């Protein structure tokens, strides 16, 4: 789709725009006044009750000696699955596209993990990072956030 003239046009650039949520990612290519979605994925959302999987062990005198949560380990497992899928998609895109710049929109808590999932060559091409939940915003709203880089 054509980018509105008042926005950054990605002239003489082939930019990969990555927009992540907690379990979903959209990948766009922006170049010479156009931006197009080229790939995406979404993991099934896992629902947890507030105390699902919580456990505690008592020691002498009925005091809790240790406690934990299956929920937390499942969340971490889910995050690792997300990052594994992200890495796979990034590798495929890198092989197909001649990327000259990367623009990343991701929640703050995922920022470092998403960046570390990228190959070194893609990390070196990062031109802009916006931390926040931008997944449901229109690409033009995201481009508006990019100041001339």
PDB file of C-alpha atoms in Angstrom:
ATOM      1  CA  UNK A   1       0.000   0.000   0.000  1.00  0.00           C
ATOM      2  CA  UNK A   2       1.178   3.511  -0.784  1.00  0.00           C
ATOM      3  CA  UNK A   3       2.518   5.468   2.170  1.00  0.00           C
ATOM      4  CA  UNK A   4       0.953   8.905   2.694  1.00  0.00           C
ATOM      5  CA  UNK A   5       3.355  11.544   1.327  1.00  0.00           C
ATOM      6  CA  UNK A   6       3.750  13.354   4.681  1.00  0.00           C
ATOM      7  CA  UNK A   7       5.232  10.213   6.268  1.00  0.00           C
ATOM      8  CA  UNK A   8       8.713   8.701   6.025  1.00  0.00           C
ATOM      9  CA  UNK A   9       8.938   7.149   2.520  1.00  0.00           C
ATOM     10  CA  UNK A  10      11.839   4.693   3.012  1.00  0.00           C
ATOM     11  CA  UNK A  11      13.419   6.059  -0.177  1.00  0.00           C
ATOM     12  CA  UNK A  12      16.358   4.006  -1.429  1.00  0.00           C
ATOM     13  CA  UNK A  13      15.798   1.643   1.484  1.00  0.00           C
ATOM     14  CA  UNK A  14      14.341  -1.838   1.904  1.00  0.00           C
ATOM     15  CA  UNK A  15      13.187  -1.809   5.504  1.00  0.00           C
ATOM     16  CA  UNK A  16      11.848  -4.671   7.560  1.00  0.00           C
ATOM     17  CA  UNK A  17       9.185  -3.372   9.941  1.00  0.00           C
ATOM     18  CA  UNK A  18       8.570  -5.822  12.791  1.00  0.00           C
ATOM     19  CA  UNK A  19       5.524  -5.372  15.018  1.00  0.00           C
ATOM     20  CA  UNK A  20       5.198  -7.783  17.928  1.00  0.00           C
ATOM     21  CA  UNK A  21       2.603  -8.389  20.570  1.00  0.00           C
ATOM     22  CA  UNK A  22       2.831 -10.953  23.362  1.00  0.00           C
ATOM     23  CA  UNK A  23       2.085 -13.899  21.045  1.00  0.00           C
ATOM     24  CA  UNK A  24       1.844 -12.441  17.556  1.00  0.00           C
ATOM     25  CA  UNK A  25       4.071 -10.731  14.998  1.00  0.00           C
ATOM     26  CA  UNK A  26       3.496  -8.912  11.720  1.00  0.00           C
ATOM     27  CA  UNK A  27       6.361  -8.380   9.277  1.00  0.00           C
ATOM     28  CA  UNK A  28       6.199  -5.586   6.685  1.00  0.00           C
ATOM     29  CA  UNK A  29       8.576  -4.457   3.962  1.00  0.00           C
ATOM     30  CA  UNK A  30       8.735  -0.697   3.467  1.00  0.00           C
ATOM     31  CA  UNK A  31      10.484   0.686   0.400  1.00  0.00           C
ATOM     32  CA  UNK A  32      10.201   3.653  -1.961  1.00  0.00           C
ATOM     33  CA  UNK A  33       6.873   4.968  -0.692  1.00  0.00           C
ATOM     34  CA  UNK A  34       5.138   1.627  -0.126  1.00  0.00           C
ATOM     35  CA  UNK A  35       4.631  -0.707   2.819  1.00  0.00           C
ATOM     36  CA  UNK A  36       3.337  -4.254   2.487  1.00  0.00           C
ATOM     37  CA  UNK A  37       2.725  -7.044   4.955  1.00  0.00           C
ATOM     38  CA  UNK A  38       4.846 -10.028   3.922  1.00  0.00           C
ATOM     39  CA  UNK A  39       4.428 -12.444   6.813  1.00  0.00           C
ATOM     40  CA  UNK A  40       2.878 -12.951  10.234  1.00  0.00           C
ATOM     41  CA  UNK A  41       2.229 -15.547  12.876  1.00  0.00           C
ATOM     42  CA  UNK A  42       0.184 -15.905  16.031  1.00  0.00           C
ATOM     43  CA  UNK A  43       0.526 -18.521  18.732  1.00  0.00           C
ATOM     44  CA  UNK A  44      -2.573 -19.927  20.417  1.00  0.00           C
ATOM     45  CA  UNK A  45      -3.262 -17.997  23.602  1.00  0.00           C
ATOM     46  CA  UNK A  46      -2.976 -20.001  26.794  1.00  0.00           C
ATOM     47  CA  UNK A  47      -5.507 -19.075  29.474  1.00  0.00           C
ATOM     48  CA  UNK A  48      -4.486 -19.310  33.124  1.00  0.00           C
ATOM     49  CA  UNK A  49      -6.656 -18.988  36.188  1.00  0.00           C
ATOM     50  CA  UNK A  50      -5.165 -16.849  38.958  1.00  0.00           C
ATOM     51  CA  UNK A  51      -3.916 -19.789  40.999  1.00  0.00           C
ATOM     52  CA  UNK A  52      -3.636 -22.506  38.391  1.00  0.00           C
ATOM     53  CA  UNK A  53      -0.756 -24.817  39.096  1.00  0.00           C
ATOM     54  CA  UNK A  54       0.308 -23.083  42.318  1.00  0.00           C
ATOM     55  CA  UNK A  55       1.959 -25.395  44.786  1.00  0.00           C
ATOM     56  CA  UNK A  56       3.498 -25.098  48.233  1.00  0.00           C
ATOM     57  CA  UNK A  57       5.393 -27.461  50.469  1.00  0.00           C
ATOM     58  CA  UNK A  58       5.283 -27.199  54.197  1.00  0.00           C
ATOM     59  CA  UNK A  59       8.138 -27.947  56.515  1.00  0.00           C
ATOM     60  CA  UNK A  60       8.313 -28.253  60.276  1.00  0.00           C
ATOM     61  CA  UNK A  61       5.567 -26.466  62.152  1.00  0.00           C
ATOM     62  CA  UNK A  62       3.353 -26.045  59.082  1.00  0.00           C
ATOM     63  CA  UNK A  63       5.413 -23.149  57.677  1.00  0.00           C
ATOM     64  CA  UNK A  64       5.761 -22.988  53.903  1.00  0.00           C
ATOM     65  CA  UNK A  65       9.264 -24.161  53.096  1.00  0.00           C
ATOM     66  CA  UNK A  66       8.960 -23.665  49.345  1.00  0.00           C
ATOM     67  CA  UNK A  67       6.361 -22.672  46.817  1.00  0.00           C
ATOM     68  CA  UNK A  68       6.147 -22.213  43.108  1.00  0.00           C
ATOM     69  CA  UNK A  69       3.900 -22.091  40.132  1.00  0.00           C
ATOM     70  CA  UNK A  70       3.482 -24.318  37.141  1.00  0.00           C
ATOM     71  CA  UNK A  71       1.881 -21.251  35.568  1.00  0.00           C
ATOM     72  CA  UNK A  72       5.188 -19.341  35.595  1.00  0.00           C
ATOM     73  CA  UNK A  73       7.141 -22.174  33.995  1.00  0.00           C
ATOM     74  CA  UNK A  74       4.395 -22.564  31.362  1.00  0.00           C
ATOM     75  CA  UNK A  75       4.568 -18.826  30.606  1.00  0.00           C
ATOM     76  CA  UNK A  76       8.316 -19.114  30.117  1.00  0.00           C
ATOM     77  CA  UNK A  77       7.882 -22.177  27.909  1.00  0.00           C
ATOM     78  CA  UNK A  78       5.295 -20.257  25.868  1.00  0.00           C
ATOM     79  CA  UNK A  79       7.675 -17.272  25.535  1.00  0.00           C
ATOM     80  CA  UNK A  80      10.453 -19.595  24.350  1.00  0.00           C
ATOM     81  CA  UNK A  81       8.105 -21.106  21.746  1.00  0.00           C
ATOM     82  CA  UNK A  82       7.238 -17.575  20.581  1.00  0.00           C
ATOM     83  CA  UNK A  83      10.917 -16.633  20.253  1.00  0.00           C
ATOM     84  CA  UNK A  84      11.706 -19.880  18.418  1.00  0.00           C
ATOM     85  CA  UNK A  85       8.934 -19.167  15.889  1.00  0.00           C
ATOM     86  CA  UNK A  86      10.107 -15.549  15.549  1.00  0.00           C
ATOM     87  CA  UNK A  87      13.662 -16.690  14.833  1.00  0.00           C
ATOM     88  CA  UNK A  88      12.417 -19.082  12.125  1.00  0.00           C
ATOM     89  CA  UNK A  89      10.401 -16.351  10.378  1.00  0.00           C
ATOM     90  CA  UNK A  90      13.243 -13.828  10.592  1.00  0.00           C
ATOM     91  CA  UNK A  91      15.653 -16.322   9.035  1.00  0.00           C
ATOM     92  CA  UNK A  92      13.263 -16.981   6.127  1.00  0.00           C
ATOM     93  CA  UNK A  93      12.679 -13.262   5.539  1.00  0.00           C
ATOM     94  CA  UNK A  94      16.406 -12.487   5.684  1.00  0.00           C
ATOM     95  CA  UNK A  95      17.077 -15.137   3.032  1.00  0.00           C
ATOM     96  CA  UNK A  96      14.361 -13.796   0.683  1.00  0.00           C
ATOM     97  CA  UNK A  97      14.678 -10.045   1.148  1.00  0.00           C
ATOM     98  CA  UNK A  98      17.627  -7.675   0.783  1.00  0.00           C
ATOM     99  CA  UNK A  99      17.010  -5.812   4.060  1.00  0.00           C
ATOM    100  CA  UNK A 100      18.833  -2.508   4.517  1.00  0.00           C
ATOM    101  CA  UNK A 101      17.153  -1.390   7.753  1.00  0.00           C
ATOM    102  CA  UNK A 102      15.073  -2.783  10.612  1.00  0.00           C
ATOM    103  CA  UNK A 103      12.333  -0.894  12.477  1.00  0.00           C
ATOM    104  CA  UNK A 104      11.099  -2.663  15.591  1.00  0.00           C
ATOM    105  CA  UNK A 105       7.861  -2.084  17.505  1.00  0.00           C
ATOM    106  CA  UNK A 106       7.640  -4.374  20.527  1.00  0.00           C
ATOM    107  CA  UNK A 107       6.525  -4.382  24.174  1.00  0.00           C
ATOM    108  CA  UNK A 108       9.252  -3.200  26.538  1.00  0.00           C
ATOM    109  CA  UNK A 109       9.494  -6.534  28.378  1.00  0.00           C
ATOM    110  CA  UNK A 110      10.138  -8.372  25.055  1.00  0.00           C
ATOM    111  CA  UNK A 111      12.527  -5.857  23.503  1.00  0.00           C
ATOM    112  CA  UNK A 112      15.849  -7.462  24.478  1.00  0.00           C
ATOM    113  CA  UNK A 113      14.620 -11.007  23.789  1.00  0.00           C
ATOM    114  CA  UNK A 114      13.327 -10.052  20.326  1.00  0.00           C
ATOM    115  CA  UNK A 115      16.560  -8.268  19.482  1.00  0.00           C
ATOM    116  CA  UNK A 116      18.657 -11.227  20.664  1.00  0.00           C
ATOM    117  CA  UNK A 117      16.554 -13.533  18.464  1.00  0.00           C
ATOM    118  CA  UNK A 118      17.710 -11.637  15.377  1.00  0.00           C
ATOM    119  CA  UNK A 119      20.854 -12.603  13.516  1.00  0.00           C
ATOM    120  CA  UNK A 120      23.837 -10.309  14.116  1.00  0.00           C
ATOM    121  CA  UNK A 121      23.479  -8.891  10.600  1.00  0.00           C
ATOM    122  CA  UNK A 122      19.844  -7.883  11.273  1.00  0.00           C
ATOM    123  CA  UNK A 123      20.726  -6.476  14.710  1.00  0.00           C
ATOM    124  CA  UNK A 124      23.332  -4.275  13.036  1.00  0.00           C
ATOM    125  CA  UNK A 125      20.623  -2.876  10.729  1.00  0.00           C
ATOM    126  CA  UNK A 126      18.265  -1.721  13.505  1.00  0.00           C
ATOM    127  CA  UNK A 127      17.509   1.937  12.849  1.00  0.00           C
ATOM    128  CA  UNK A 128      14.553   2.490  15.153  1.00  0.00           C
ATOM    129  CA  UNK A 129      12.968   0.837  18.200  1.00  0.00           C
ATOM    130  CA  UNK A 130       9.646   1.789  19.794  1.00  0.00           C
ATOM    131  CA  UNK A 131       8.815   0.025  23.036  1.00  0.00           C
ATOM    132  CA  UNK A 132       5.122  -0.484  23.667  1.00  0.00           C
ATOM    133  CA  UNK A 133       2.106  -2.445  22.549  1.00  0.00           C
ATOM    134  CA  UNK A 134       1.667  -1.360  18.934  1.00  0.00           C
ATOM    135  CA  UNK A 135       0.430  -4.622  17.465  1.00  0.00           C
ATOM    136  CA  UNK A 136      -3.092  -3.441  16.617  1.00  0.00           C
ATOM    137  CA  UNK A 137      -2.090  -0.058  15.185  1.00  0.00           C
ATOM    138  CA  UNK A 138      -2.226   0.759  11.484  1.00  0.00           C
ATOM    139  CA  UNK A 139       1.203   0.806   9.776  1.00  0.00           C
ATOM    140  CA  UNK A 140       0.814   4.547   9.026  1.00  0.00           C
ATOM    141  CA  UNK A 141       0.444   5.267  12.758  1.00  0.00           C
ATOM    142  CA  UNK A 142       3.697   3.403  13.346  1.00  0.00           C
ATOM    143  CA  UNK A 143       5.537   5.153  10.516  1.00  0.00           C
ATOM    144  CA  UNK A 144       4.429   8.452  12.068  1.00  0.00           C
ATOM    145  CA  UNK A 145       6.444   7.524  15.171  1.00  0.00           C
ATOM    146  CA  UNK A 146       9.595   7.163  13.078  1.00  0.00           C
ATOM    147  CA  UNK A 147      11.453  10.438  12.988  1.00  0.00           C
ATOM    148  CA  UNK A 148      13.817  10.886  10.063  1.00  0.00           C
ATOM    149  CA  UNK A 149      16.532   8.385  10.932  1.00  0.00           C
TER     150      UNK A 149
END
